[in-house]
PDB file of C-alpha atoms in Angstrom:
ATOM      1  CA  MET A 121     235.372  87.604 216.264  1.00  0.00           C
ATOM      2  CA  GLY A 122     236.806  85.157 213.820  1.00  0.00           C
ATOM      3  CA  GLN A 123     236.487  80.987 213.781  1.00  0.00           C
ATOM      4  CA  PRO A 124     238.206  79.522 216.596  1.00  0.00           C
ATOM      5  CA  LYS A 125     241.794  77.854 216.001  1.00  0.00           C
ATOM      6  CA  PRO A 126     241.766  74.065 215.458  1.00  0.00           C
ATOM      7  CA  VAL A 127     243.498  72.292 218.267  1.00  0.00           C
ATOM      8  CA  GLU A 128     246.645  71.667 216.367  1.00  0.00           C
ATOM      9  CA  ASP A 129     247.227  75.555 215.763  1.00  0.00           C
ATOM     10  CA  LEU A 130     247.189  76.464 219.308  1.00  0.00           C
ATOM     11  CA  ASP A 131     250.268  77.033 221.023  1.00  0.00           C
ATOM     12  CA  ASP A 132     251.195  75.685 224.264  1.00  0.00           C
ATOM     13  CA  SER A 133     249.660  78.197 226.614  1.00  0.00           C
ATOM     14  CA  ASP A 134     246.659  78.948 224.554  1.00  0.00           C
ATOM     15  CA  PHE A 135     245.922  74.974 224.512  1.00  0.00           C
ATOM     16  CA  ALA A 136     246.531  74.833 228.165  1.00  0.00           C
ATOM     17  CA  GLN A 137     244.203  77.813 228.906  1.00  0.00           C
ATOM     18  CA  ALA A 138     241.310  76.471 226.473  1.00  0.00           C
ATOM     19  CA  ILE A 139     241.412  72.972 228.468  1.00  0.00           C
ATOM     20  CA  LEU A 140     240.998  74.993 231.541  1.00  0.00           C
ATOM     21  CA  LEU A 141     238.205  76.660 230.766  1.00  0.00           C
ATOM     22  CA  ASN A 142     236.427  73.524 230.056  1.00  0.00           C
ATOM     23  CA  LEU A 143     237.372  71.321 232.995  1.00  0.00           C
ATOM     24  CA  GLU A 144     234.397  70.433 235.838  1.00  0.00           C
ATOM     25  CA  GLU A 145     234.089  69.509 239.291  1.00  0.00           C
ATOM     26  CA  ALA A 146     237.302  68.213 241.057  1.00  0.00           C
ATOM     27  CA  ALA A 147     239.295  68.550 237.712  1.00  0.00           C
ATOM     28  CA  ALA A 148     238.613  72.194 237.703  1.00  0.00           C
ATOM     29  CA  THR A 149     239.488  72.391 241.594  1.00  0.00           C
ATOM     30  CA  TRP A 150     242.899  70.561 240.682  1.00  0.00           C
ATOM     31  CA  ALA A 151     243.488  73.176 237.901  1.00  0.00           C
ATOM     32  CA  ASP A 152     242.818  76.210 239.902  1.00  0.00           C
ATOM     33  CA  THR A 153     245.706  75.027 242.026  1.00  0.00           C
ATOM     34  CA  GLN A 154     247.911  75.225 238.985  1.00  0.00           C
ATOM     35  CA  LEU A 155     247.542  79.218 238.959  1.00  0.00           C
ATOM     36  CA  ASP A 156     248.945  81.947 240.643  1.00  0.00           C
ATOM     37  CA  SER A 157     246.054  83.578 242.365  1.00  0.00           C
ATOM     38  CA  ASP A 158     247.712  86.941 242.262  1.00  0.00           C
ATOM     39  CA  THR A 159     248.484  86.933 238.773  1.00  0.00           C
ATOM     40  CA  GLY A 160     246.591  84.788 237.132  1.00  0.00           C
ATOM     41  CA  LEU A 161     249.536  83.198 235.175  1.00  0.00           C
ATOM     42  CA  TRP A 162     250.736  79.272 235.460  1.00  0.00           C
ATOM     43  CA  LYS A 163     252.914  78.995 238.193  1.00  0.00           C
ATOM     44  CA  THR A 164     255.487  76.994 236.148  1.00  0.00           C
ATOM     45  CA  ASP A 165     256.239  76.635 232.911  1.00  0.00           C
ATOM     46  CA  VAL A 166     253.156  74.591 231.131  1.00  0.00           C
ATOM     47  CA  THR A 167     253.256  72.868 227.774  1.00  0.00           C
ATOM     48  CA  ALA A 168     250.339  71.274 226.455  1.00  0.00           C
ATOM     49  CA  THR A 169     251.729  67.783 227.139  1.00  0.00           C
ATOM     50  CA  SER A 170     252.638  68.432 230.403  1.00  0.00           C
ATOM     51  CA  PHE A 171     249.361  69.639 231.418  1.00  0.00           C
ATOM     52  CA  LEU A 172     247.855  66.975 230.198  1.00  0.00           C
ATOM     53  CA  GLU A 173     250.020  64.333 231.602  1.00  0.00           C
ATOM     54  CA  SER A 174     249.423  66.281 235.088  1.00  0.00           C
ATOM     55  CA  LEU A 175     245.614  66.687 234.483  1.00  0.00           C
ATOM     56  CA  GLU A 176     245.297  63.214 233.750  1.00  0.00           C
ATOM     57  CA  LYS A 177     247.388  61.917 236.481  1.00  0.00           C
ATOM     58  CA  ARG A 178     245.688  63.886 239.211  1.00  0.00           C
ATOM     59  CA  TYR A 179     242.108  63.251 237.656  1.00  0.00           C
ATOM     60  CA  THR A 180     242.997  59.464 237.125  1.00  0.00           C
ATOM     61  CA  MET A 181     244.096  59.329 240.863  1.00  0.00           C
ATOM     62  CA  TYR A 182     240.661  61.283 242.223  1.00  0.00           C
ATOM     63  CA  GLN A 183     238.296  58.846 240.019  1.00  0.00           C
ATOM     64  CA  ASP A 184     240.020  55.931 241.061  1.00  0.00           C
ATOM     65  CA  LYS A 185     239.487  56.659 244.655  1.00  0.00           C
ATOM     66  CA  HIS A 186     236.095  57.595 244.067  1.00  0.00           C
ATOM     67  CA  TYR A 187     235.225  54.539 242.640  1.00  0.00           C
ATOM     68  CA  ALA A 188     236.968  52.323 244.967  1.00  0.00           C
ATOM     69  CA  LYS A 189     235.126  53.979 247.752  1.00  0.00           C
ATOM     70  CA  GLN A 190     232.091  53.029 245.861  1.00  0.00           C
ATOM     71  CA  GLU A 191     233.020  49.591 245.357  1.00  0.00           C
ATOM     72  CA  LEU A 192     234.152  49.487 249.063  1.00  0.00           C
ATOM     73  CA  GLY A 193     230.742  50.522 249.995  1.00  0.00           C
ATOM     74  CA  GLN A 194     228.906  47.715 248.126  1.00  0.00           C
ATOM     75  CA  LEU A 195     231.485  44.804 248.824  1.00  0.00           C
ATOM     76  CA  LYS A 196     229.879  41.930 251.040  1.00  0.00           C
ATOM     77  CA  GLN A 197     231.034  38.593 251.638  1.00  0.00           C
ATOM     78  CA  THR A 198     229.707  36.320 249.225  1.00  0.00           C
ATOM     79  CA  THR A 199     232.213  33.576 249.111  1.00  0.00           C
ATOM     80  CA  THR A 200     235.375  32.879 251.684  1.00  0.00           C
ATOM     81  CA  VAL A 201     236.395  35.019 254.059  1.00  0.00           C
ATOM     82  CA  ARG A 202     239.920  34.933 252.346  1.00  0.00           C
ATOM     83  CA  ALA A 203     238.276  36.047 249.019  1.00  0.00           C
ATOM     84  CA  TYR A 204     236.352  38.900 251.043  1.00  0.00           C
ATOM     85  CA  LEU A 205     239.541  40.357 252.544  1.00  0.00           C
ATOM     86  CA  ASP A 206     241.536  40.030 249.673  1.00  0.00           C
ATOM     87  CA  SER A 207     239.238  42.256 247.716  1.00  0.00           C
ATOM     88  CA  PHE A 208     238.657  44.641 251.248  1.00  0.00           C
ATOM     89  CA  LEU A 209     242.429  45.034 251.205  1.00  0.00           C
ATOM     90  CA  LYS A 210     242.880  45.952 247.441  1.00  0.00           C
ATOM     91  CA  LEU A 211     240.118  48.390 247.679  1.00  0.00           C
ATOM     92  CA  SER A 212     241.065  50.064 250.642  1.00  0.00           C
ATOM     93  CA  GLY A 213     244.478  50.242 249.568  1.00  0.00           C
ATOM     94  CA  ARG A 214     243.321  52.233 246.243  1.00  0.00           C
ATOM     95  CA  VAL A 215     241.033  54.414 248.748  1.00  0.00           C
ATOM     96  CA  GLY A 216     243.862  54.989 251.083  1.00  0.00           C
ATOM     97  CA  ASN A 217     244.537  56.807 254.343  1.00  0.00           C
ATOM     98  CA  THR A 218     241.795  54.639 256.440  1.00  0.00           C
ATOM     99  CA  ALA A 219     242.335  54.581 260.108  1.00  0.00           C
ATOM    100  CA  ASP A 220     242.970  50.964 261.408  1.00  0.00           C
ATOM    101  CA  SER A 221     239.692  51.228 263.469  1.00  0.00           C
ATOM    102  CA  GLU A 222     237.504  52.121 260.531  1.00  0.00           C
ATOM    103  CA  MET A 223     238.941  49.445 258.483  1.00  0.00           C
ATOM    104  CA  SER A 224     238.086  47.039 261.245  1.00  0.00           C
ATOM    105  CA  LEU A 225     234.787  48.160 261.600  1.00  0.00           C
ATOM    106  CA  CYS A 226     234.055  48.211 257.765  1.00  0.00           C
ATOM    107  CA  SER A 227     235.728  44.875 257.332  1.00  0.00           C
ATOM    108  CA  ILE A 228     233.334  43.334 259.829  1.00  0.00           C
ATOM    109  CA  ALA A 229     230.314  44.697 259.129  1.00  0.00           C
ATOM    110  CA  ASP A 230     229.931  42.891 255.732  1.00  0.00           C
ATOM    111  CA  LEU A 231     230.875  39.542 256.652  1.00  0.00           C
ATOM    112  CA  LYS A 232     228.345  36.714 256.850  1.00  0.00           C
ATOM    113  CA  PRO A 233     226.247  37.112 259.688  1.00  0.00           C
ATOM    114  CA  ASN A 234     227.620  33.926 261.678  1.00  0.00           C
ATOM    115  CA  ILE A 235     231.478  34.810 261.202  1.00  0.00           C
ATOM    116  CA  ARG A 236     230.543  38.606 261.950  1.00  0.00           C
ATOM    117  CA  LYS A 237     229.190  37.433 265.481  1.00  0.00           C
ATOM    118  CA  ASP A 238     232.431  35.257 266.151  1.00  0.00           C
ATOM    119  CA  VAL A 239     234.527  38.390 265.192  1.00  0.00           C
ATOM    120  CA  ASN A 240     232.495  40.829 267.231  1.00  0.00           C
ATOM    121  CA  MET A 241     232.610  38.471 270.381  1.00  0.00           C
ATOM    122  CA  THR A 242     236.492  38.647 270.591  1.00  0.00           C
ATOM    123  CA  GLU A 243     236.125  42.680 270.209  1.00  0.00           C
ATOM    124  CA  PRO A 244     239.397  43.001 267.954  1.00  0.00           C
ATOM    125  CA  ALA A 245     241.229  46.339 268.765  1.00  0.00           C
ATOM    126  CA  THR A 246     242.977  46.296 265.472  1.00  0.00           C
ATOM    127  CA  PHE A 247     242.459  45.281 261.669  1.00  0.00           C
ATOM    128  CA  LYS A 248     244.939  42.552 261.613  1.00  0.00           C
ATOM    129  CA  LEU A 249     243.104  41.034 264.653  1.00  0.00           C
ATOM    130  CA  ALA A 250     239.961  41.168 263.189  1.00  0.00           C
ATOM    131  CA  HIS A 251     241.264  39.536 259.733  1.00  0.00           C
ATOM    132  CA  ASN A 252     243.088  36.747 261.683  1.00  0.00           C
ATOM    133  CA  VAL A 253     239.650  36.096 263.618  1.00  0.00           C
ATOM    134  CA  ALA A 254     237.807  36.047 260.755  1.00  0.00           C
ATOM    135  CA  LEU A 255     239.927  33.815 258.755  1.00  0.00           C
ATOM    136  CA  LYS A 256     240.110  31.391 261.799  1.00  0.00           C
ATOM    137  CA  CYS A 257     236.318  30.930 261.952  1.00  0.00           C
ATOM    138  CA  ASP A 258     236.402  30.858 257.911  1.00  0.00           C
ATOM    139  CA  ASP A 259     238.895  27.547 258.559  1.00  0.00           C
ATOM    140  CA  ASN A 260     236.398  26.391 261.502  1.00  0.00           C
ATOM    141  CA  TYR A 261     233.497  26.387 258.988  1.00  0.00           C
ATOM    142  CA  GLY A 262     235.435  24.549 256.750  1.00  0.00           C
ATOM    143  CA  GLY A 263     235.750  27.944 254.303  1.00  0.00           C
ATOM    144  CA  TYR A 264     232.175  27.215 253.379  1.00  0.00           C
ATOM    145  CA  MET A 265     229.907  30.100 253.116  1.00  0.00           C
ATOM    146  CA  VAL A 266     227.571  29.718 256.333  1.00  0.00           C
ATOM    147  CA  THR A 267     224.783  32.108 256.434  1.00  0.00           C
TER     148      THR A 267
END
């Protein structure tokens, strides 16, 4: 066995194959979907550039969603309700496909206790209702963080 070829000397197919062999976890799972399970060949014409672009796009989306979930789990109201809900909406948008009832429960859970109590008393059926009640409570408290 000779020396491995430098990356710049690999043709597109060998380059993509070399990358594929070194992938781990979610990236490897995604890459497996790009291969025909019967033949082990690429489903479409693959160039090094197209493979890397697809991998980067897919993996970046996965990473962003993963980190957004983590941030959402750590999010707490520390200032106004408006600031908290703005952050909550941005993060939940990055997570994607969250049921309205789940969003409502998650957003209420991390409000300051007095506002959470007021929102829960109204038993909001949707995220929008919970959102509106929380903003109204915040206005009633003068936008100040009350514990």
